[in-house]
């Protein structure tokens, strides 16, 4: 089965305004940023885009009147969960990043074999993976509020380093230091 569509497109998820402006200047339109990406810890977000990247189940309900795209954090692993979401109006799905490329292709093939059309999927090919979003800010606790926008911060454990950044709502985001790269 040939899973290559006649027209492939790229979409991007960015964390900063500079990243957004750079990708937009290259002519790409599907860019997930603060204006069209629900937060993992807050469903009362003022999103002004017609299309929303949904990152939690509460946002599925909160933005049901918009075009919804499921983020990888929704942990879609198989063709049946894809079908359920498409049947309920989801426009595109990004399956779990834990799927290998082979498993991703198998998901699409199983979907086609059972429903006779290919699902509209996105694939995370290269990313700094967000592990957690928290209202708790370690800098604020240590009376360093606002320093997050001036300096780069990391958390280290015995095995790895994790990058921190804080968004405009003062939510702390924990990111992997190693890139997810499925392009190889």
C-alpha positions as YAML, in Angstrom:
chain: A
units: angstrom
residues:
- id: 1
  name: UNK
  ca: [0.00, 0.00, 0.00]
- id: 2
  name: UNK
  ca: [1.35, 3.40, -0.95]
- id: 3
  name: UNK
  ca: [0.85, 5.82, 1.95]
- id: 4
  name: UNK
  ca: [2.29, 8.82, 0.15]
- id: 5
  name: UNK
  ca: [-0.37, 11.42, -0.59]
- id: 6
  name: UNK
  ca: [-0.23, 13.45, -3.77]
- id: 7
  name: UNK
  ca: [0.37, 16.58, -1.73]
- id: 8
  name: UNK
  ca: [2.30, 16.51, 1.53]
- id: 9
  name: UNK
  ca: [2.55, 19.55, 3.76]
- id: 10
  name: UNK
  ca: [4.65, 20.62, 6.70]
- id: 11
  name: UNK
  ca: [3.35, 21.99, 9.96]
- id: 12
  name: UNK
  ca: [5.35, 23.46, 12.80]
- id: 13
  name: UNK
  ca: [4.93, 23.92, 16.56]
- id: 14
  name: UNK
  ca: [6.92, 26.83, 17.92]
- id: 15
  name: UNK
  ca: [7.57, 28.21, 21.39]
- id: 16
  name: UNK
  ca: [8.66, 31.78, 20.71]
- id: 17
  name: UNK
  ca: [7.45, 34.71, 18.63]
- id: 18
  name: UNK
  ca: [10.82, 34.76, 16.85]
- id: 19
  name: UNK
  ca: [10.37, 31.12, 15.79]
- id: 20
  name: UNK
  ca: [6.83, 31.87, 14.63]
- id: 21
  name: UNK
  ca: [7.91, 34.87, 12.56]
- id: 22
  name: UNK
  ca: [10.80, 32.92, 10.99]
- id: 23
  name: UNK
  ca: [8.61, 29.97, 9.93]
- id: 24
  name: UNK
  ca: [5.91, 32.36, 8.66]
- id: 25
  name: UNK
  ca: [8.54, 34.25, 6.62]
- id: 26
  name: UNK
  ca: [9.39, 30.97, 4.86]
- id: 27
  name: UNK
  ca: [5.80, 30.81, 3.60]
- id: 28
  name: UNK
  ca: [4.36, 28.08, 5.85]
- id: 29
  name: UNK
  ca: [0.82, 28.50, 7.14]
- id: 30
  name: UNK
  ca: [0.28, 25.64, 9.60]
- id: 31
  name: UNK
  ca: [2.13, 26.91, 12.64]
- id: 32
  name: UNK
  ca: [0.99, 25.96, 16.11]
- id: 33
  name: UNK
  ca: [1.71, 28.72, 18.61]
- id: 34
  name: UNK
  ca: [-0.03, 30.41, 21.55]
- id: 35
  name: UNK
  ca: [-2.90, 31.69, 19.42]
- id: 36
  name: UNK
  ca: [-3.97, 28.22, 18.25]
- id: 37
  name: UNK
  ca: [-2.61, 25.69, 20.76]
- id: 38
  name: UNK
  ca: [-4.54, 24.76, 23.89]
- id: 39
  name: UNK
  ca: [-2.51, 24.61, 27.07]
- id: 40
  name: UNK
  ca: [-2.12, 21.33, 28.92]
- id: 41
  name: UNK
  ca: [-3.09, 22.94, 32.24]
- id: 42
  name: UNK
  ca: [-5.65, 25.57, 31.28]
- id: 43
  name: UNK
  ca: [-8.71, 25.15, 29.06]
- id: 44
  name: UNK
  ca: [-9.86, 28.76, 29.53]
- id: 45
  name: UNK
  ca: [-7.46, 30.08, 26.95]
- id: 46
  name: UNK
  ca: [-8.33, 32.97, 24.65]
- id: 47
  name: UNK
  ca: [-7.59, 31.30, 21.33]
- id: 48
  name: UNK
  ca: [-8.36, 33.44, 18.31]
- id: 49
  name: UNK
  ca: [-7.70, 30.92, 15.58]
- id: 50
  name: UNK
  ca: [-10.27, 28.86, 13.68]
- id: 51
  name: UNK
  ca: [-8.02, 25.77, 13.98]
- id: 52
  name: UNK
  ca: [-6.88, 24.64, 17.44]
- id: 53
  name: UNK
  ca: [-4.14, 22.16, 18.37]
- id: 54
  name: UNK
  ca: [-5.84, 20.22, 21.19]
- id: 55
  name: UNK
  ca: [-3.51, 19.04, 23.93]
- id: 56
  name: UNK
  ca: [-5.96, 17.63, 26.50]
- id: 57
  name: UNK
  ca: [-9.45, 16.17, 26.69]
- id: 58
  name: UNK
  ca: [-10.93, 19.25, 28.35]
- id: 59
  name: UNK
  ca: [-9.98, 21.29, 25.30]
- id: 60
  name: UNK
  ca: [-11.93, 18.88, 23.07]
- id: 61
  name: UNK
  ca: [-15.09, 20.16, 24.73]
- id: 62
  name: UNK
  ca: [-13.98, 23.77, 25.25]
- id: 63
  name: UNK
  ca: [-13.21, 24.29, 21.55]
- id: 64
  name: UNK
  ca: [-15.76, 21.97, 19.96]
- id: 65
  name: UNK
  ca: [-16.92, 24.77, 17.63]
- id: 66
  name: UNK
  ca: [-13.48, 25.09, 15.99]
- id: 67
  name: UNK
  ca: [-11.47, 22.88, 13.64]
- id: 68
  name: UNK
  ca: [-9.53, 20.60, 15.96]
- id: 69
  name: UNK
  ca: [-6.18, 18.89, 15.48]
- id: 70
  name: UNK
  ca: [-5.10, 16.38, 18.12]
- id: 71
  name: UNK
  ca: [-1.61, 16.86, 19.52]
- id: 72
  name: UNK
  ca: [0.73, 13.91, 20.16]
- id: 73
  name: UNK
  ca: [0.12, 14.40, 23.89]
- id: 74
  name: UNK
  ca: [-3.37, 12.90, 23.37]
- id: 75
  name: UNK
  ca: [-1.59, 9.51, 23.03]
- id: 76
  name: UNK
  ca: [-3.41, 8.11, 19.99]
- id: 77
  name: UNK
  ca: [-1.82, 4.69, 19.40]
- id: 78
  name: UNK
  ca: [-4.11, 2.75, 17.08]
- id: 79
  name: UNK
  ca: [-6.49, 2.98, 14.15]
- id: 80
  name: UNK
  ca: [-9.60, 2.54, 16.33]
- id: 81
  name: UNK
  ca: [-8.81, 5.59, 18.44]
- id: 82
  name: UNK
  ca: [-8.12, 7.50, 15.20]
- id: 83
  name: UNK
  ca: [-11.50, 6.46, 13.85]
- id: 84
  name: UNK
  ca: [-13.27, 7.47, 17.07]
- id: 85
  name: UNK
  ca: [-11.80, 10.97, 16.94]
- id: 86
  name: UNK
  ca: [-12.41, 11.45, 13.18]
- id: 87
  name: UNK
  ca: [-15.99, 10.24, 13.65]
- id: 88
  name: UNK
  ca: [-16.37, 12.96, 16.30]
- id: 89
  name: UNK
  ca: [-15.19, 15.76, 14.03]
- id: 90
  name: UNK
  ca: [-11.42, 15.95, 14.51]
- id: 91
  name: UNK
  ca: [-9.72, 17.39, 11.41]
- id: 92
  name: UNK
  ca: [-6.20, 15.89, 11.85]
- id: 93
  name: UNK
  ca: [-4.49, 13.64, 14.38]
- id: 94
  name: UNK
  ca: [-0.89, 13.52, 15.49]
- id: 95
  name: UNK
  ca: [-0.39, 9.98, 16.84]
- id: 96
  name: UNK
  ca: [1.79, 9.41, 19.89]
- id: 97
  name: UNK
  ca: [5.48, 10.18, 19.41]
- id: 98
  name: UNK
  ca: [6.18, 6.84, 21.06]
- id: 99
  name: UNK
  ca: [5.16, 5.09, 17.84]
- id: 100
  name: UNK
  ca: [8.03, 4.08, 15.60]
- id: 101
  name: UNK
  ca: [7.85, 5.00, 11.93]
- id: 102
  name: UNK
  ca: [6.93, 1.37, 11.18]
- id: 103
  name: UNK
  ca: [4.11, 1.44, 13.77]
- id: 104
  name: UNK
  ca: [2.88, 4.78, 12.38]
- id: 105
  name: UNK
  ca: [2.65, 3.30, 8.87]
- id: 106
  name: UNK
  ca: [0.93, 0.21, 10.27]
- id: 107
  name: UNK
  ca: [-1.65, 2.43, 11.99]
- id: 108
  name: UNK
  ca: [-2.44, 4.15, 8.66]
- id: 109
  name: UNK
  ca: [-2.59, 0.82, 6.78]
- id: 110
  name: UNK
  ca: [-4.92, -0.74, 9.39]
- id: 111
  name: UNK
  ca: [-7.13, 2.33, 9.24]
- id: 112
  name: UNK
  ca: [-7.33, 2.09, 5.44]
- id: 113
  name: UNK
  ca: [-7.95, -1.67, 5.48]
- id: 114
  name: UNK
  ca: [-10.88, -1.21, 7.88]
- id: 115
  name: UNK
  ca: [-12.42, 2.05, 6.68]
- id: 116
  name: UNK
  ca: [-11.30, 2.28, 3.00]
- id: 117
  name: UNK
  ca: [-9.75, 5.75, 3.26]
- id: 118
  name: UNK
  ca: [-6.55, 7.05, 4.74]
- id: 119
  name: UNK
  ca: [-6.67, 9.04, 7.96]
- id: 120
  name: UNK
  ca: [-5.52, 12.66, 7.95]
- id: 121
  name: UNK
  ca: [-2.44, 12.28, 10.15]
- id: 122
  name: UNK
  ca: [0.45, 14.44, 11.20]
- id: 123
  name: UNK
  ca: [3.79, 12.89, 12.08]
- id: 124
  name: UNK
  ca: [6.32, 14.39, 14.49]
- id: 125
  name: UNK
  ca: [9.55, 13.99, 12.57]
- id: 126
  name: UNK
  ca: [11.80, 16.34, 14.51]
- id: 127
  name: UNK
  ca: [11.16, 17.99, 17.86]
- id: 128
  name: UNK
  ca: [12.27, 19.03, 21.27]
- id: 129
  name: UNK
  ca: [9.66, 17.07, 23.20]
- id: 130
  name: UNK
  ca: [7.64, 18.78, 25.88]
- id: 131
  name: UNK
  ca: [7.47, 16.47, 28.89]
- id: 132
  name: UNK
  ca: [5.41, 18.55, 31.28]
- id: 133
  name: UNK
  ca: [3.61, 21.85, 31.78]
- id: 134
  name: UNK
  ca: [3.09, 23.14, 35.29]
- id: 135
  name: UNK
  ca: [1.57, 26.15, 37.03]
- id: 136
  name: UNK
  ca: [4.34, 25.68, 39.61]
- id: 137
  name: UNK
  ca: [7.35, 27.83, 38.80]
- id: 138
  name: UNK
  ca: [10.62, 26.95, 40.55]
- id: 139
  name: UNK
  ca: [11.97, 30.45, 39.94]
- id: 140
  name: UNK
  ca: [8.99, 32.14, 41.58]
- id: 141
  name: UNK
  ca: [9.42, 29.96, 44.67]
- id: 142
  name: UNK
  ca: [13.00, 31.25, 44.96]
- id: 143
  name: UNK
  ca: [11.95, 34.90, 44.50]
- id: 144
  name: UNK
  ca: [13.36, 34.99, 40.95]
- id: 145
  name: UNK
  ca: [10.11, 35.81, 39.16]
- id: 146
  name: UNK
  ca: [10.74, 37.30, 35.74]
- id: 147
  name: UNK
  ca: [14.32, 36.00, 35.43]
- id: 148
  name: UNK
  ca: [13.02, 33.21, 33.17]
- id: 149
  name: UNK
  ca: [12.80, 35.69, 30.30]
- id: 150
  name: UNK
  ca: [16.38, 36.86, 30.83]
- id: 151
  name: UNK
  ca: [18.27, 33.59, 31.29]
- id: 152
  name: UNK
  ca: [18.24, 29.98, 30.09]
- id: 153
  name: UNK
  ca: [17.48, 27.38, 32.77]
- id: 154
  name: UNK
  ca: [17.93, 23.62, 32.93]
- id: 155
  name: UNK
  ca: [17.14, 20.95, 35.51]
- id: 156
  name: UNK
  ca: [19.66, 18.14, 35.91]
- id: 157
  name: UNK
  ca: [19.21, 14.71, 37.39]
- id: 158
  name: UNK
  ca: [21.58, 11.75, 37.53]
- id: 159
  name: UNK
  ca: [20.81, 10.80, 33.92]
- id: 160
  name: UNK
  ca: [19.95, 13.83, 31.83]
- id: 161
  name: UNK
  ca: [19.31, 17.55, 31.54]
- id: 162
  name: UNK
  ca: [15.92, 19.13, 30.89]
- id: 163
  name: UNK
  ca: [15.34, 22.59, 29.45]
- id: 164
  name: UNK
  ca: [12.88, 24.96, 31.11]
- id: 165
  name: UNK
  ca: [11.01, 27.86, 29.64]
- id: 166
  name: UNK
  ca: [8.09, 29.90, 30.90]
- id: 167
  name: UNK
  ca: [5.26, 31.09, 28.68]
- id: 168
  name: UNK
  ca: [3.41, 34.41, 28.90]
- id: 169
  name: UNK
  ca: [1.00, 32.94, 31.50]
- id: 170
  name: UNK
  ca: [3.93, 31.99, 33.78]
- id: 171
  name: UNK
  ca: [3.44, 28.26, 33.16]
- id: 172
  name: UNK
  ca: [6.69, 26.34, 33.34]
- id: 173
  name: UNK
  ca: [7.41, 23.96, 30.42]
- id: 174
  name: UNK
  ca: [9.88, 21.10, 30.85]
- id: 175
  name: UNK
  ca: [11.50, 19.98, 27.59]
- id: 176
  name: UNK
  ca: [13.92, 17.22, 26.69]
- id: 177
  name: UNK
  ca: [17.45, 18.32, 25.97]
- id: 178
  name: UNK
  ca: [17.84, 15.70, 23.23]
- id: 179
  name: UNK
  ca: [15.99, 16.14, 19.95]
- id: 180
  name: UNK
  ca: [13.49, 13.58, 18.75]
- id: 181
  name: UNK
  ca: [14.67, 12.84, 15.21]
- id: 182
  name: UNK
  ca: [12.76, 10.37, 13.04]
- id: 183
  name: UNK
  ca: [14.11, 11.85, 9.80]
- id: 184
  name: UNK
  ca: [17.29, 9.72, 9.83]
...
